[in-house]
Amino acid sequence: MHDKNLIIAFVILLAAPSFAQTQAPSKKAATPPMATVVPSGSEKWGDIPAAAMVGTPSVEMGGKIQLAVVQGNPMVAGLPYTLRLSCTDGTKIAPHWHPATENVTVIKGTFALGMGSKWDPAALTDLSPGGFASAPARMRHFAMCKGDSILQVHGLGPFVVNFVEEDKAKSGN
């Protein structure tokens, strides 16, 4: 019995330093997640960055497009973003594709959307405010703004517009 008590005491003595070294969890100042709140009309509009456009549009734009980043960084691969596009009446967006899924909600105006590698006004489908469209990665599509329009676009970066060049529309660029 004495040997058993001696062994238990020895084990407790060996374990005691490890109990004494146990530390309370570190109280690092964790950065809490922040909410993104963007009141209507407070967007900061600017030109679409040149790095976000690849190639040459196959049709004349005929209007103006501006971009406002609402949340995230649209140029960072794999991270979520939300942006808004503002376009003037009659603006054409030439056939193009994106490397990731593009999700579009119409906020103002009418957004006419068509699928394919070649501009075809007969293929456009009108989306009014509240309308939604989602184009999978690499799907060729084109669009036109009817009336001054605002679109909200969200997805995972990068947000890159790869224009389908007219002479390469059939080759799959």
C-alpha positions as a LaTeX table, in Angstrom:
\begin{tabular}{lrrr}
\hline
Residue & $x$ (\AA) & $y$ (\AA) & $z$ (\AA) \\
\hline
Met1 & 0.00 & 0.00 & 0.00 \\
His2 & 2.87 & 2.29 & 0.84 \\
Asp3 & 4.32 & 1.79 & $-2.66$ \\
Lys4 & 0.97 & 2.68 & $-4.22$ \\
Asn5 & 0.72 & 5.94 & $-2.22$ \\
Leu6 & 4.32 & 6.74 & $-3.12$ \\
Ile7 & 3.58 & 6.30 & $-6.84$ \\
Ile8 & 0.44 & 8.49 & $-6.64$ \\
Ala9 & 2.40 & 11.21 & $-4.83$ \\
Phe10 & 5.17 & 11.00 & $-7.42$ \\
Val11 & 2.67 & 11.35 & $-10.30$ \\
Ile12 & 1.06 & 14.37 & $-8.61$ \\
Leu13 & 4.47 & 15.98 & $-8.13$ \\
Leu14 & 5.32 & 15.46 & $-11.80$ \\
Ala15 & 1.99 & 16.89 & $-12.94$ \\
Ala16 & 2.00 & 19.89 & $-10.58$ \\
Pro17 & 4.36 & 22.06 & $-12.68$ \\
Ser18 & 2.19 & 21.63 & $-15.76$ \\
Phe19 & $-0.90$ & 22.73 & $-13.79$ \\
Ala20 & 1.00 & 25.74 & $-12.54$ \\
Gln21 & 2.05 & 26.68 & $-16.08$ \\
Thr22 & $-1.46$ & 26.58 & $-17.46$ \\
Gln23 & $-2.32$ & 30.09 & $-18.56$ \\
Ala24 & $-5.61$ & 31.81 & $-19.04$ \\
Pro25 & $-6.59$ & 32.27 & $-22.70$ \\
Ser26 & $-5.01$ & 35.31 & $-24.28$ \\
Lys27 & $-7.22$ & 38.38 & $-24.19$ \\
Lys28 & $-6.19$ & 39.77 & $-27.58$ \\
Ala29 & $-8.42$ & 42.51 & $-28.83$ \\
Ala30 & $-10.44$ & 40.70 & $-31.46$ \\
Thr31 & $-11.70$ & 42.92 & $-34.25$ \\
Pro32 & $-15.45$ & 42.46 & $-34.41$ \\
Pro33 & $-16.98$ & 42.11 & $-37.86$ \\
Met34 & $-18.25$ & 45.40 & $-39.16$ \\
Ala35 & $-21.59$ & 45.93 & $-40.82$ \\
Thr36 & $-21.61$ & 47.67 & $-44.20$ \\
Val37 & $-24.24$ & 50.37 & $-44.36$ \\
Val38 & $-24.56$ & 52.49 & $-47.50$ \\
Pro39 & $-27.41$ & 55.01 & $-47.44$ \\
Ser40 & $-29.01$ & 55.59 & $-50.83$ \\
Gly41 & $-27.27$ & 58.42 & $-52.67$ \\
Ser42 & $-24.03$ & 58.18 & $-50.68$ \\
Glu43 & $-22.17$ & 56.03 & $-53.22$ \\
Lys44 & $-18.85$ & 57.33 & $-54.54$ \\
Trp45 & $-19.08$ & 57.05 & $-58.33$ \\
Gly46 & $-16.10$ & 56.83 & $-60.66$ \\
Asp47 & $-14.92$ & 55.33 & $-63.93$ \\
Ile48 & $-14.52$ & 51.58 & $-64.26$ \\
Pro49 & $-10.82$ & 50.84 & $-63.66$ \\
Ala50 & $-8.89$ & 49.92 & $-66.81$ \\
Ala51 & $-7.64$ & 46.76 & $-65.02$ \\
Ala52 & $-11.25$ & 45.52 & $-64.89$ \\
Met53 & $-11.64$ & 45.56 & $-68.70$ \\
Val54 & $-9.84$ & 43.24 & $-71.08$ \\
Gly55 & $-10.00$ & 43.46 & $-74.87$ \\
Thr56 & $-11.85$ & 45.77 & $-77.21$ \\
Pro57 & $-15.65$ & 46.19 & $-77.22$ \\
Ser58 & $-17.24$ & 45.07 & $-80.49$ \\
Val59 & $-19.94$ & 47.78 & $-80.42$ \\
Glu60 & $-19.82$ & 51.48 & $-79.60$ \\
Met61 & $-20.94$ & 52.14 & $-76.05$ \\
Gly62 & $-22.97$ & 55.19 & $-77.00$ \\
Gly63 & $-23.32$ & 56.36 & $-73.40$ \\
Lys64 & $-21.55$ & 56.49 & $-70.06$ \\
Ile65 & $-21.06$ & 53.89 & $-67.32$ \\
Gln66 & $-19.81$ & 54.62 & $-63.82$ \\
Leu67 & $-19.05$ & 52.27 & $-60.94$ \\
Ala68 & $-19.38$ & 52.55 & $-57.16$ \\
Val69 & $-17.96$ & 49.87 & $-54.86$ \\
Val70 & $-20.50$ & 49.21 & $-52.12$ \\
Gln71 & $-18.76$ & 46.37 & $-50.28$ \\
Gly72 & $-15.53$ & 44.40 & $-50.56$ \\
Asn73 & $-12.86$ & 44.65 & $-53.22$ \\
Pro74 & $-14.13$ & 43.44 & $-56.60$ \\
Met75 & $-10.60$ & 42.84 & $-57.90$ \\
Val76 & $-9.59$ & 40.28 & $-55.25$ \\
Ala77 & $-10.10$ & 36.69 & $-56.40$ \\
Gly78 & $-12.44$ & 34.60 & $-54.28$ \\
Leu79 & $-13.68$ & 37.39 & $-52.01$ \\
Pro80 & $-17.26$ & 38.67 & $-52.05$ \\
Tyr81 & $-18.03$ & 42.09 & $-53.46$ \\
Thr82 & $-21.02$ & 44.30 & $-54.18$ \\
Leu83 & $-20.89$ & 47.18 & $-56.61$ \\
Arg84 & $-23.27$ & 49.44 & $-58.45$ \\
Leu85 & $-23.17$ & 50.43 & $-62.09$ \\
Ser86 & $-24.81$ & 53.61 & $-63.30$ \\
Cys87 & $-25.43$ & 53.95 & $-67.03$ \\
Thr88 & $-27.05$ & 56.59 & $-69.16$ \\
Asp89 & $-29.97$ & 55.93 & $-71.51$ \\
Gly90 & $-28.92$ & 53.95 & $-74.58$ \\
Thr91 & $-25.58$ & 52.75 & $-73.21$ \\
Lys92 & $-24.57$ & 49.47 & $-74.83$ \\
Ile93 & $-22.39$ & 46.91 & $-73.09$ \\
Ala94 & $-20.69$ & 44.85 & $-75.80$ \\
Pro95 & $-20.61$ & 41.03 & $-75.67$ \\
His96 & $-18.34$ & 39.93 & $-72.86$ \\
Trp97 & $-17.79$ & 37.35 & $-70.15$ \\
His98 & $-16.56$ & 37.24 & $-66.55$ \\
Pro99 & $-14.25$ & 34.73 & $-64.83$ \\
Ala100 & $-16.78$ & 34.25 & $-62.01$ \\
Thr101 & $-20.58$ & 34.23 & $-61.73$ \\
Glu102 & $-22.13$ & 37.70 & $-62.11$ \\
Asn103 & $-25.37$ & 38.50 & $-60.26$ \\
Val104 & $-27.27$ & 41.64 & $-61.28$ \\
Thr105 & $-30.29$ & 43.31 & $-59.68$ \\
Val106 & $-31.92$ & 46.30 & $-61.38$ \\
Ile107 & $-32.40$ & 49.19 & $-58.96$ \\
Lys108 & $-33.49$ & 51.92 & $-61.38$ \\
Gly109 & $-34.36$ & 52.09 & $-65.08$ \\
Thr110 & $-34.60$ & 49.16 & $-67.46$ \\
Phe111 & $-31.70$ & 46.81 & $-68.12$ \\
Ala112 & $-31.97$ & 44.83 & $-71.35$ \\
Leu113 & $-29.90$ & 41.64 & $-71.30$ \\
Gly114 & $-29.02$ & 39.20 & $-74.07$ \\
Met115 & $-26.97$ & 36.01 & $-74.19$ \\
Gly116 & $-24.38$ & 35.22 & $-76.84$ \\
Ser117 & $-21.08$ & 36.31 & $-78.35$ \\
Lys118 & $-22.54$ & 38.67 & $-80.96$ \\
Trp119 & $-24.56$ & 41.86 & $-80.42$ \\
Asp120 & $-28.20$ & 41.11 & $-81.28$ \\
Pro121 & $-30.81$ & 43.70 & $-80.21$ \\
Ala122 & $-33.60$ & 41.20 & $-80.97$ \\
Ala123 & $-32.21$ & 38.87 & $-78.26$ \\
Leu124 & $-32.47$ & 41.47 & $-75.47$ \\
Thr125 & $-34.85$ & 40.79 & $-72.57$ \\
Asp126 & $-35.95$ & 43.80 & $-70.51$ \\
Leu127 & $-35.54$ & 43.71 & $-66.74$ \\
Ser128 & $-37.33$ & 46.43 & $-64.76$ \\
Pro129 & $-36.49$ & 47.56 & $-61.19$ \\
Gly130 & $-36.33$ & 44.55 & $-58.92$ \\
Gly131 & $-35.46$ & 42.26 & $-61.86$ \\
Phe132 & $-32.57$ & 39.86 & $-61.38$ \\
Ala133 & $-30.18$ & 37.96 & $-63.64$ \\
Ser134 & $-27.30$ & 35.61 & $-62.92$ \\
Ala135 & $-24.72$ & 34.66 & $-65.55$ \\
Pro136 & $-22.40$ & 31.75 & $-64.77$ \\
Ala137 & $-18.66$ & 32.18 & $-65.19$ \\
Arg138 & $-17.56$ & 32.52 & $-68.84$ \\
Met139 & $-21.13$ & 32.86 & $-70.19$ \\
Arg140 & $-21.11$ & 35.33 & $-73.08$ \\
His141 & $-23.69$ & 38.11 & $-72.71$ \\
Phe142 & $-24.37$ & 41.73 & $-73.66$ \\
Ala143 & $-26.70$ & 44.46 & $-72.45$ \\
Met144 & $-28.21$ & 47.89 & $-72.94$ \\
Cys145 & $-29.55$ & 50.48 & $-70.50$ \\
Lys146 & $-32.96$ & 51.89 & $-71.34$ \\
Gly147 & $-33.37$ & 55.10 & $-69.45$ \\
Asp148 & $-30.76$ & 56.20 & $-66.92$ \\
Ser149 & $-30.23$ & 53.01 & $-64.94$ \\
Ile150 & $-28.58$ & 51.75 & $-61.77$ \\
Leu151 & $-27.66$ & 48.10 & $-61.35$ \\
Gln152 & $-26.35$ & 46.29 & $-58.30$ \\
Val153 & $-23.81$ & 43.58 & $-59.10$ \\
His154 & $-22.49$ & 41.07 & $-56.61$ \\
Gly155 & $-20.40$ & 37.94 & $-56.65$ \\
Leu156 & $-16.95$ & 36.64 & $-55.87$ \\
Gly157 & $-13.98$ & 38.49 & $-57.30$ \\
Pro158 & $-12.39$ & 39.23 & $-59.51$ \\
Phe159 & $-14.88$ & 41.43 & $-61.36$ \\
Val160 & $-13.30$ & 41.52 & $-64.81$ \\
Val161 & $-15.07$ & 42.28 & $-68.11$ \\
Asn162 & $-13.50$ & 40.24 & $-70.93$ \\
Phe163 & $-14.83$ & 41.66 & $-74.20$ \\
Val164 & $-15.52$ & 39.21 & $-76.99$ \\
Glu165 & $-13.75$ & 40.65 & $-80.00$ \\
Glu166 & $-15.96$ & 40.70 & $-83.10$ \\
Asp167 & $-13.54$ & 38.74 & $-85.27$ \\
Lys168 & $-13.09$ & 36.15 & $-82.52$ \\
Ala169 & $-16.73$ & 35.72 & $-81.48$ \\
Lys170 & $-16.78$ & 32.19 & $-82.85$ \\
Ser171 & $-13.37$ & 31.21 & $-81.49$ \\
Gly172 & $-14.49$ & 31.49 & $-77.86$ \\
Asn173 & $-12.27$ & 34.31 & $-76.55$ \\
\hline
\end{tabular}
